[in-house]
mmCIF file of C-alpha atoms in Angstrom:
data_model
loop_
_atom_site.group_PDB
_atom_site.id
_atom_site.type_symbol
_atom_site.label_atom_id
_atom_site.label_comp_id
_atom_site.label_asym_id
_atom_site.label_seq_id
_atom_site.Cartn_x
_atom_site.Cartn_y
_atom_site.Cartn_z
ATOM 1 C CA ALA A 501 29.725 -26.129 -74.201
ATOM 2 C CA GLN A 502 30.830 -23.985 -71.246
ATOM 3 C CA ASP A 503 29.966 -20.777 -73.110
ATOM 4 C CA SER A 504 26.543 -22.080 -74.050
ATOM 5 C CA ARG A 505 25.828 -23.103 -70.393
ATOM 6 C CA GLU A 506 26.780 -19.657 -69.134
ATOM 7 C CA ARG A 507 24.531 -18.028 -71.685
ATOM 8 C CA GLY A 508 21.780 -20.464 -70.748
ATOM 9 C CA LEU A 509 22.020 -19.434 -67.065
ATOM 10 C CA GLU A 510 21.693 -15.779 -67.990
ATOM 11 C CA ALA A 511 18.665 -16.354 -70.226
ATOM 12 C CA PRO A 512 15.330 -16.290 -68.384
ATOM 13 C CA ARG A 513 12.925 -19.147 -68.737
ATOM 14 C CA GLN A 514 9.953 -18.527 -71.044
ATOM 15 C CA ASN A 515 7.128 -20.874 -71.910
ATOM 16 C CA GLY A 516 4.679 -21.054 -74.811
ATOM 17 C CA SER A 517 4.836 -19.107 -78.029
ATOM 18 C CA ALA A 518 7.237 -16.480 -76.639
ATOM 19 C CA ALA A 519 9.858 -19.144 -76.022
ATOM 20 C CA ARG A 520 9.361 -20.580 -79.450
ATOM 21 C CA ARG A 521 9.625 -17.172 -81.094
ATOM 22 C CA LYS A 522 12.798 -16.427 -79.205
ATOM 23 C CA GLY A 523 14.221 -19.823 -80.104
ATOM 24 C CA ASP A 524 13.446 -19.314 -83.787
ATOM 25 C CA GLN A 525 15.035 -15.864 -83.682
ATOM 26 C CA GLN A 526 18.167 -17.215 -82.018
ATOM 27 C CA GLN A 527 18.324 -20.055 -84.544
ATOM 28 C CA SER A 528 18.035 -17.650 -87.451
ATOM 29 C CA ASP A 529 20.727 -15.528 -85.881
ATOM 30 C CA GLY A 530 22.869 -18.570 -85.477
ATOM 31 C CA ASP A 531 22.812 -19.281 -89.128
ATOM 32 C CA ASP A 532 24.765 -16.117 -89.739
ATOM 33 C CA GLY A 533 27.161 -16.610 -86.763
ATOM 34 C CA ASP A 534 29.428 -19.308 -85.428
ATOM 35 C CA SER A 535 27.278 -20.506 -82.402
ATOM 36 C CA THR A 536 23.631 -21.576 -82.070
ATOM 37 C CA PHE A 537 21.349 -21.438 -78.890
ATOM 38 C CA GLY A 538 17.774 -22.811 -78.788
ATOM 39 C CA PRO A 539 15.102 -24.335 -76.526
ATOM 40 C CA ALA A 540 16.909 -27.626 -76.544
ATOM 41 C CA ASP A 541 19.921 -25.975 -74.912
ATOM 42 C CA LEU A 542 17.726 -24.628 -72.060
ATOM 43 C CA GLN A 543 16.259 -28.059 -71.458
ATOM 44 C CA ASP A 544 19.739 -29.506 -71.429
ATOM 45 C CA ASP A 545 20.734 -27.050 -68.628
ATOM 46 C CA ASP A 546 17.699 -28.067 -66.542
ATOM 47 C CA ASN A 547 18.628 -31.741 -66.863
ATOM 48 C CA ASP A 548 22.412 -31.302 -66.449
ATOM 49 C CA PRO A 549 23.301 -33.508 -63.423
ATOM 50 C CA GLY A 550 26.577 -31.760 -62.759
ATOM 51 C CA LEU A 551 25.011 -28.301 -62.567
ATOM 52 C CA ARG A 552 22.177 -29.581 -60.342
ATOM 53 C CA ARG A 553 24.680 -31.207 -57.934
ATOM 54 C CA GLU A 554 26.744 -28.015 -57.800
ATOM 55 C CA ILE A 555 23.719 -25.900 -56.840
ATOM 56 C CA ARG A 556 22.621 -28.375 -54.149
ATOM 57 C CA SER A 557 26.161 -28.515 -52.798
ATOM 58 C CA LYS A 558 26.307 -24.727 -52.502
ATOM 59 C CA TYR A 559 23.003 -24.682 -50.620
ATOM 60 C CA ARG A 560 24.279 -27.312 -48.162
ATOM 61 C CA ASP A 561 27.471 -25.321 -47.645
ATOM 62 C CA LEU A 562 25.451 -22.216 -46.813
ATOM 63 C CA ILE A 563 23.247 -24.131 -44.360
ATOM 64 C CA ASN A 564 26.286 -25.633 -42.603
ATOM 65 C CA SER A 565 27.980 -22.237 -42.492
ATOM 66 C CA VAL A 566 24.969 -20.675 -40.765
ATOM 67 C CA GLN A 567 24.714 -23.497 -38.217
ATOM 68 C CA GLN A 568 28.442 -23.542 -37.392
ATOM 69 C CA ASN A 569 28.882 -19.776 -37.175
ATOM 70 C CA ARG A 570 25.660 -19.150 -35.252
ATOM 71 C CA GLU A 571 27.308 -17.349 -32.286
ATOM 72 C CA ASP A 572 29.307 -15.045 -34.541
ATOM 73 C CA MET A 573 26.278 -14.162 -36.642
ATOM 74 C CA LEU A 574 24.311 -13.187 -33.492
ATOM 75 C CA SER A 575 26.769 -10.370 -32.822
ATOM 76 C CA PRO A 576 25.251 -6.958 -33.737
ATOM 77 C CA SER A 577 28.456 -5.903 -35.490
ATOM 78 C CA ASN A 578 28.530 -8.987 -37.747
ATOM 79 C CA ASN A 579 26.857 -8.771 -41.203
ATOM 80 C CA LYS A 580 27.581 -12.337 -42.307
ATOM 81 C CA LEU A 581 23.905 -13.275 -42.187
ATOM 82 C CA THR A 582 23.176 -10.622 -44.819
ATOM 83 C CA GLU A 583 25.956 -12.008 -47.045
ATOM 84 C CA VAL A 584 24.508 -15.519 -46.758
ATOM 85 C CA LEU A 585 21.081 -14.271 -47.823
ATOM 86 C CA GLU A 586 22.586 -12.470 -50.844
ATOM 87 C CA GLN A 587 24.345 -15.666 -51.922
ATOM 88 C CA ALA A 588 21.087 -17.582 -51.518
ATOM 89 C CA ASN A 589 19.329 -15.070 -53.768
ATOM 90 C CA LYS A 590 21.939 -15.618 -56.476
ATOM 91 C CA LEU A 591 21.603 -19.393 -56.232
ATOM 92 C CA PHE A 592 17.832 -19.191 -56.394
ATOM 93 C CA LYS A 593 18.051 -17.887 -59.969
ATOM 94 C CA ASP A 594 19.341 -21.296 -61.071
ATOM 95 C CA VAL A 595 16.831 -23.383 -59.085
ATOM 96 C CA ARG A 596 14.925 -25.709 -61.463
ATOM 97 C CA GLN A 597 14.048 -28.833 -59.477
ATOM 98 C CA ALA A 598 12.087 -29.620 -56.319
ATOM 99 C CA ARG A 599 15.133 -30.822 -54.333
ATOM 100 C CA GLU A 600 16.880 -27.499 -54.896
ATOM 101 C CA ALA A 601 13.754 -25.581 -53.856
ATOM 102 C CA ALA A 602 13.535 -27.679 -50.648
ATOM 103 C CA LEU A 603 17.143 -26.814 -49.754
ATOM 104 C CA ASP A 604 16.407 -23.139 -50.407
ATOM 105 C CA ALA A 605 13.398 -23.323 -48.077
ATOM 106 C CA GLN A 606 15.512 -25.054 -45.404
ATOM 107 C CA LEU A 607 18.148 -22.317 -45.598
ATOM 108 C CA LEU A 608 15.427 -19.681 -45.343
ATOM 109 C CA VAL A 609 14.016 -21.294 -42.154
ATOM 110 C CA VAL A 610 17.475 -21.430 -40.511
ATOM 111 C CA ALA A 611 18.241 -17.816 -41.462
ATOM 112 C CA THR A 612 14.824 -16.635 -40.233
ATOM 113 C CA ASP A 613 15.278 -18.273 -36.796
ATOM 114 C CA LEU A 614 18.710 -16.764 -36.526
ATOM 115 C CA GLY A 615 17.438 -13.316 -37.519
ATOM 116 C CA LYS A 616 14.603 -13.512 -34.982
ATOM 117 C CA GLU A 617 16.994 -14.403 -32.183
ATOM 118 C CA LYS A 618 19.363 -11.632 -33.239
ATOM 119 C CA ALA A 619 16.541 -9.092 -33.283
ATOM 120 C CA SER A 620 15.412 -10.080 -29.759
ATOM 121 C CA GLN A 621 18.838 -9.085 -28.422
ATOM 122 C CA LEU A 622 18.527 -5.535 -29.726
ATOM 123 C CA PHE A 623 16.776 -2.578 -28.156
ATOM 124 C CA ALA A 624 14.074 -0.522 -29.816
ATOM 125 C CA GLU A 625 16.692 2.029 -30.832
ATOM 126 C CA GLY A 626 18.478 -0.653 -32.789
ATOM 127 C CA THR A 627 21.594 -0.700 -30.591
ATOM 128 C CA ALA A 628 22.621 -3.497 -28.236
ATOM 129 C CA PHE A 629 23.476 -2.957 -24.567
ATOM 130 C CA ASP A 630 27.194 -3.218 -23.942
ATOM 131 C CA PRO A 631 27.972 -3.504 -20.179
ATOM 132 C CA THR A 632 31.592 -2.496 -20.660
ATOM 133 C CA ALA A 633 30.708 0.627 -22.608
ATOM 134 C CA PHE A 634 28.005 1.528 -20.080
ATOM 135 C CA ALA A 635 30.461 1.214 -17.191
ATOM 136 C CA GLU A 636 32.966 3.359 -19.053
ATOM 137 C CA HIS A 637 30.402 6.115 -19.677
ATOM 138 C CA LEU A 638 29.237 5.927 -16.056
ATOM 139 C CA LEU A 639 32.756 6.340 -14.709
ATOM 140 C CA SER A 640 33.335 9.290 -16.992
ATOM 141 C CA PHE A 641 30.110 10.926 -15.817
ATOM 142 C CA MET A 642 31.079 10.373 -12.175
ATOM 143 C CA GLY A 643 34.334 12.226 -12.768
ATOM 144 C CA LEU A 644 36.905 9.424 -12.793
ATOM 145 C CA ASN A 645 40.416 10.815 -12.411
ATOM 146 C CA ARG A 646 42.579 8.570 -14.530
ATOM 147 C CA LEU A 647 46.203 7.868 -13.682
ATOM 148 C CA GLU A 648 48.952 8.015 -16.222
ATOM 149 C CA ASP A 649 50.659 4.732 -17.190
ATOM 150 C CA GLY A 650 48.482 2.793 -14.708
ATOM 151 C CA GLU A 651 50.427 3.821 -11.603
ATOM 152 C CA ASP A 652 47.831 2.589 -9.110
ATOM 153 C CA GLU A 653 45.424 0.273 -10.899
ATOM 154 C CA GLN A 654 42.892 -1.316 -8.561
ATOM 155 C CA ASN A 655 39.952 -3.540 -9.454
ATOM 156 C CA GLY A 656 40.660 -3.056 -13.149
ATOM 157 C CA VAL A 657 40.131 0.748 -13.006
ATOM 158 C CA ASP A 658 43.180 2.908 -13.568
ATOM 159 C CA GLY A 659 42.100 5.911 -11.520
ATOM 160 C CA TYR A 660 40.064 7.057 -8.533
ATOM 161 C CA LEU A 661 36.645 8.609 -8.029
ATOM 162 C CA PRO A 662 35.961 11.892 -6.217
ATOM 163 C CA GLN A 663 34.003 11.920 -2.966
ATOM 164 C CA ASP A 664 30.815 13.249 -4.558
ATOM 165 C CA ALA A 665 30.806 10.712 -7.414
ATOM 166 C CA TRP A 666 27.683 8.877 -6.343
ATOM 167 C CA HIS A 667 25.960 12.145 -5.440
ATOM 168 C CA ARG A 668 26.303 13.185 -9.082
ATOM 169 C CA VAL A 669 24.574 10.005 -10.220
ATOM 170 C CA ALA A 670 21.815 10.493 -7.628
ATOM 171 C CA ARG A 671 21.134 14.062 -8.733
ATOM 172 C CA ARG A 672 21.019 12.940 -12.371
ATOM 173 C CA ALA A 673 18.689 9.996 -11.661
ATOM 174 C CA GLU A 674 16.275 11.701 -9.262
ATOM 175 C CA CYS A 675 14.337 13.247 -12.149
ATOM 176 C CA CYS A 676 13.492 9.734 -13.413
ATOM 177 C CA PHE A 677 11.635 8.711 -10.239
ATOM 178 C CA ARG A 678 8.491 9.977 -8.610
ATOM 179 C CA THR A 679 9.133 10.910 -5.026
ATOM 180 C CA ALA A 680 6.489 10.011 -2.462
ATOM 181 C CA PRO A 681 5.085 12.843 -0.332
ATOM 182 C CA SER A 682 6.750 13.181 3.024
ATOM 183 C CA PHE A 683 4.877 11.984 6.107
ATOM 184 C CA HIS A 684 4.758 14.158 9.199
ATOM 185 C CA TYR A 685 3.772 13.050 12.688
ATOM 186 C CA MET A 686 1.431 15.257 14.652
ATOM 187 C CA MET A 687 3.249 14.497 17.900
ATOM 188 C CA GLY A 688 6.744 14.456 16.412
ATOM 189 C CA SER A 689 8.818 11.621 15.033
ATOM 190 C CA PHE A 690 9.591 8.461 16.971
ATOM 191 C CA HIS A 691 13.006 8.309 18.608
ATOM 192 C CA ALA A 692 14.540 5.116 19.958
ATOM 193 C CA GLU A 693 16.229 6.983 22.806
ATOM 194 C CA PRO A 694 14.234 9.181 25.164
ATOM 195 C CA PRO A 695 14.984 12.883 24.977
ATOM 196 C CA PRO A 696 17.230 14.305 27.683
ATOM 197 C CA PRO A 697 15.308 15.557 30.706
ATOM 198 C CA LYS A 698 14.793 19.266 30.871
ATOM 199 C CA GLN A 699 16.169 21.134 33.799
ATOM 200 C CA ARG A 700 13.420 22.081 36.137
ATOM 201 C CA ILE A 701 13.371 25.716 37.030
ATOM 202 C CA GLU A 702 11.930 26.313 40.439
ATOM 203 C CA ARG A 703 9.680 29.265 40.599
ATOM 204 C CA GLN A 704 9.762 31.526 43.545
ATOM 205 C CA ARG A 705 6.690 31.052 45.585
ATOM 206 C CA LYS A 706 4.793 34.068 46.580
ATOM 207 C CA ALA A 707 5.115 34.876 50.220
ATOM 208 C CA PRO A 708 1.776 34.385 51.934
ATOM 209 C CA SER A 709 0.189 37.394 53.400
ATOM 210 C CA LYS A 710 0.092 37.982 57.137
ATOM 211 C CA GLU A 711 -3.573 37.054 57.321
ATOM 212 C CA ALA A 712 -2.983 33.724 55.524
ATOM 213 C CA LYS A 713 -0.126 32.944 57.912
ATOM 214 C CA ARG A 714 -2.385 33.662 60.830
ATOM 215 C CA ILE A 715 -5.625 31.963 59.632
ATOM 216 C CA MET A 716 -4.853 28.972 57.317
ATOM 217 C CA PRO A 717 -2.504 26.926 59.503
ATOM 218 C CA THR A 718 -4.840 27.352 62.424
ATOM 219 C CA GLN A 719 -7.812 26.032 60.466
ATOM 220 C CA LEU A 720 -5.886 23.010 59.106
ATOM 221 C CA LYS A 721 -4.535 22.210 62.520
ATOM 222 C CA LYS A 722 -7.980 22.359 64.035
ATOM 223 C CA MET A 723 -9.403 20.020 61.342
ATOM 224 C CA GLU A 724 -6.624 17.455 61.770
ATOM 225 C CA GLU A 725 -6.916 17.554 65.531
ATOM 226 C CA SER A 726 -10.679 17.190 65.385
ATOM 227 C CA HIS A 727 -10.521 14.102 63.069
ATOM 228 C CA GLN A 728 -7.764 12.512 65.117
ATOM 229 C CA GLU A 729 -9.560 13.121 68.363
ATOM 230 C CA ALA A 730 -12.826 11.724 66.977
ATOM 231 C CA THR A 731 -11.065 8.544 65.787
ATOM 232 C CA GLU A 732 -9.283 8.066 69.109
ATOM 233 C CA LYS A 733 -12.475 8.577 71.026
ATOM 234 C CA GLU A 734 -14.354 6.075 68.839
ATOM 235 C CA VAL A 735 -11.577 3.477 69.248
ATOM 236 C CA GLU A 736 -11.638 3.911 73.021
ATOM 237 C CA ARG A 737 -15.427 3.597 73.047
ATOM 238 C CA ILE A 738 -15.331 0.353 71.018
ATOM 239 C CA LEU A 739 -12.625 -0.989 73.347
ATOM 240 C CA GLY A 740 -14.941 -0.289 76.298
ATOM 241 C CA TYR A 741 -17.706 -2.347 74.657
ATOM 242 C CA LEU A 742 -15.278 -5.206 73.992
ATOM 243 C CA LYS A 743 -14.025 -5.281 77.602
ATOM 244 C CA SER A 744 -17.525 -5.120 79.041
ATOM 245 C CA TYR A 745 -18.732 -8.076 76.953
ATOM 246 C CA TYR A 746 -15.629 -10.063 77.822
ATOM 247 C CA GLN A 747 -15.954 -9.402 81.575
ATOM 248 C CA ASP A 748 -19.582 -10.519 81.544
ATOM 249 C CA ASP A 749 -18.571 -14.025 80.378
ATOM 250 C CA PRO A 750 -14.777 -14.567 79.977
ATOM 251 C CA THR A 751 -15.208 -18.214 78.985
ATOM 252 C CA SER A 752 -17.553 -17.490 76.062
ATOM 253 C CA PRO A 753 -15.732 -16.340 72.882
ATOM 254 C CA ILE A 754 -16.962 -13.161 71.191
ATOM 255 C CA SER A 755 -17.641 -13.631 67.441
ATOM 256 C CA TYR A 756 -15.862 -11.021 65.354
ATOM 257 C CA TYR A 757 -18.726 -10.693 62.846
ATOM 258 C CA GLU A 758 -21.372 -10.374 65.556
ATOM 259 C CA PHE A 759 -19.249 -7.722 67.263
ATOM 260 C CA VAL A 760 -18.644 -5.400 64.255
ATOM 261 C CA ILE A 761 -21.784 -5.916 62.118
ATOM 262 C CA ASP A 762 -24.700 -3.528 62.510
ATOM 263 C CA PRO A 763 -27.747 -5.224 60.925
ATOM 264 C CA THR A 764 -29.511 -1.884 60.420
ATOM 265 C CA SER A 765 -26.674 0.060 58.730
ATOM 266 C CA PHE A 766 -24.029 -1.028 56.241
ATOM 267 C CA SER A 767 -22.026 2.179 56.698
ATOM 268 C CA ARG A 768 -21.888 1.709 60.471
ATOM 269 C CA THR A 769 -20.584 -1.819 59.889
ATOM 270 C CA VAL A 770 -17.730 -0.475 57.775
ATOM 271 C CA GLU A 771 -16.889 2.137 60.420
ATOM 272 C CA ASN A 772 -16.846 -0.519 63.138
ATOM 273 C CA ILE A 773 -14.462 -2.688 61.114
ATOM 274 C CA PHE A 774 -12.237 0.354 60.508
ATOM 275 C CA HIS A 775 -12.045 1.388 64.180
ATOM 276 C CA THR A 776 -11.610 -2.182 65.421
ATOM 277 C CA SER A 777 -8.556 -2.543 63.209
ATOM 278 C CA PHE A 778 -6.778 0.085 65.335
ATOM 279 C CA LEU A 779 -7.305 -2.085 68.414
ATOM 280 C CA ILE A 780 -5.616 -4.997 66.657
ATOM 281 C CA ARG A 781 -2.790 -2.796 65.348
ATOM 282 C CA ASP A 782 -2.002 -1.260 68.732
ATOM 283 C CA GLY A 783 -2.151 -4.625 70.486
ATOM 284 C CA LEU A 784 -5.201 -3.730 72.589
ATOM 285 C CA ALA A 785 -7.183 -6.652 71.165
ATOM 286 C CA ARG A 786 -6.426 -9.962 69.554
ATOM 287 C CA MET A 787 -8.117 -12.224 67.044
ATOM 288 C CA TYR A 788 -8.104 -16.018 66.948
ATOM 289 C CA LEU A 789 -10.053 -18.925 65.473
ATOM 290 C CA ASP A 790 -12.417 -21.037 67.550
ATOM 291 C CA ASN A 791 -13.082 -24.756 67.161
ATOM 292 C CA ALA A 792 -15.347 -24.071 64.174
ATOM 293 C CA LYS A 793 -12.538 -22.071 62.450
ATOM 294 C CA LEU A 794 -14.497 -18.825 62.797
ATOM 295 C CA PRO A 795 -12.774 -15.565 63.786
ATOM 296 C CA CYS A 796 -13.197 -14.375 67.373
ATOM 297 C CA ILE A 797 -12.013 -11.243 69.165
ATOM 298 C CA ALA A 798 -10.969 -10.639 72.778
ATOM 299 C CA PRO A 799 -9.339 -7.761 74.712
ATOM 300 C CA VAL A 800 -5.713 -7.958 75.814
ATOM 301 C CA GLU A 801 -4.733 -7.267 79.431
ATOM 302 C CA GLU A 802 -2.189 -4.596 80.274
ATOM 303 C CA GLY A 803 0.606 -7.065 80.997
ATOM 304 C CA GLU A 804 -0.111 -8.977 77.820
ATOM 305 C CA VAL A 805 0.034 -5.752 75.797
ATOM 306 C CA GLU A 806 3.653 -5.099 76.778
ATOM 307 C CA ALA A 807 4.630 -8.723 76.183
ATOM 308 C CA GLY A 808 2.950 -8.858 72.799
ATOM 309 C CA GLY A 809 4.249 -5.504 71.672
ATOM 310 C CA SER A 810 7.541 -6.981 70.488
ATOM 311 C CA CYS A 811 5.993 -9.934 68.604
ATOM 312 C CA THR A 812 5.415 -9.813 64.888
ATOM 313 C CA ARG A 813 1.844 -9.037 63.836
ATOM 314 C CA LYS A 814 0.307 -10.023 60.509
ATOM 315 C CA GLN A 815 -1.844 -7.445 58.760
ATOM 316 C CA CYS A 816 -4.233 -7.832 55.843
ATOM 317 C CA ILE A 817 -6.866 -5.847 53.951
ATOM 318 C CA ILE A 818 -10.440 -7.107 53.966
ATOM 319 C CA SER A 819 -13.338 -5.993 51.794
ATOM 320 C CA ILE A 820 -17.060 -6.175 52.380
ATOM 321 C CA SER A 821 -19.981 -5.474 50.076
ATOM 322 C CA PRO A 822 -23.700 -5.018 50.821
ATOM 323 C CA LYS A 823 -24.345 -8.511 49.473
ATOM 324 C CA THR A 824 -21.745 -10.074 51.792
ATOM 325 C CA TRP A 825 -23.048 -7.950 54.662
ATOM 326 C CA LYS A 826 -26.566 -9.354 54.200
ATOM 327 C CA GLU A 827 -25.281 -12.933 53.872
ATOM 328 C CA LEU A 828 -23.349 -12.598 57.167
ATOM 329 C CA ILE A 829 -26.435 -11.238 58.928
ATOM 330 C CA ASP A 830 -28.478 -14.241 57.777
ATOM 331 C CA ALA A 831 -25.722 -16.763 58.516
ATOM 332 C CA PHE A 832 -25.074 -15.579 62.114
ATOM 333 C CA ASP A 833 -28.713 -14.573 62.717
ATOM 334 C CA ILE A 834 -27.718 -11.104 63.913
ATOM 335 C CA ARG A 835 -30.733 -9.166 65.239
ATOM 336 C CA ASP A 836 -29.106 -6.326 67.120
ATOM 337 C CA THR A 837 -25.768 -4.529 67.075
ATOM 338 C CA MET A 838 -23.238 -4.936 69.871
ATOM 339 C CA ILE A 839 -21.657 -1.492 69.224
ATOM 340 C CA HIS A 840 -24.331 1.136 69.574
ATOM 341 C CA PRO A 841 -23.983 4.481 67.765
ATOM 342 C CA PRO A 842 -22.656 7.368 69.887
ATOM 343 C CA ASN A 843 -25.876 9.432 69.750
ATOM 344 C CA THR A 844 -27.960 6.568 71.173
ATOM 345 C CA GLU A 845 -25.983 6.224 74.368
#
């Protein structure tokens, strides 16, 4: 029975007249020999419960083997998945029923998922990336000097690197990157610290000629003296006006704006304010506020000048515009100037 089952497994299945012809030929051959094999024997193998259970059991064992050894089969150096597929191909030759075909399809799905995951871990070249091997090749390229017998093993590396180790890697890798064009500043690069000051070299001045020595200082001196004398004379003239108005009526205060403003000339008003400021600075005149909080001006006597010379004076800068000048003229109803120009006297 065992011999007939083995021969039945080796014989391919044939339907129709070909199977009948082959069965008749085998039966006629069996008449002359000791054993007989016919279509009934093939049908007996298809319906043999023991053989069907054995095939299904082998399929289940293969499925369990793939699921349990999944991590090992994912390794690139492991060919166990190929062996499982070869065994499945051998079992598929004996598949006769739907349950066996379903187990074969289940094994194929599991093996396909595993093969897909294994393929995703590989590079296009077909080799997997091994960090340990990469580090070993990198150290060798950098010129690692290995020590014999692990004399001074540090950080898991039995050796030491030369000083230009990383420079070697940089020179090798620079061809793989595109370098950006360098950027130049028109006024130089920016430095956090200011540059050191340059030593100043004094140039020798040319000695002025005899004529320049004789003419230029004289002209400058004359111009300075003329401006200073004109200012002093104008200050003294304005002081004379102030004293004369004060002596005419000492009890009546003199309004500062009415005293310095010239309703016919804005420039003369500015000059009057400028020259009057020297009287206040030198202590020849004083300013105060009347009952209406308006500024007034009055001359200072000779004895009061000496006494007030040591007191602290407050100075300030005032500004006046043509618009303000006109508003002051209208507010104080100024019709005539109190300080007449020098050429009208």
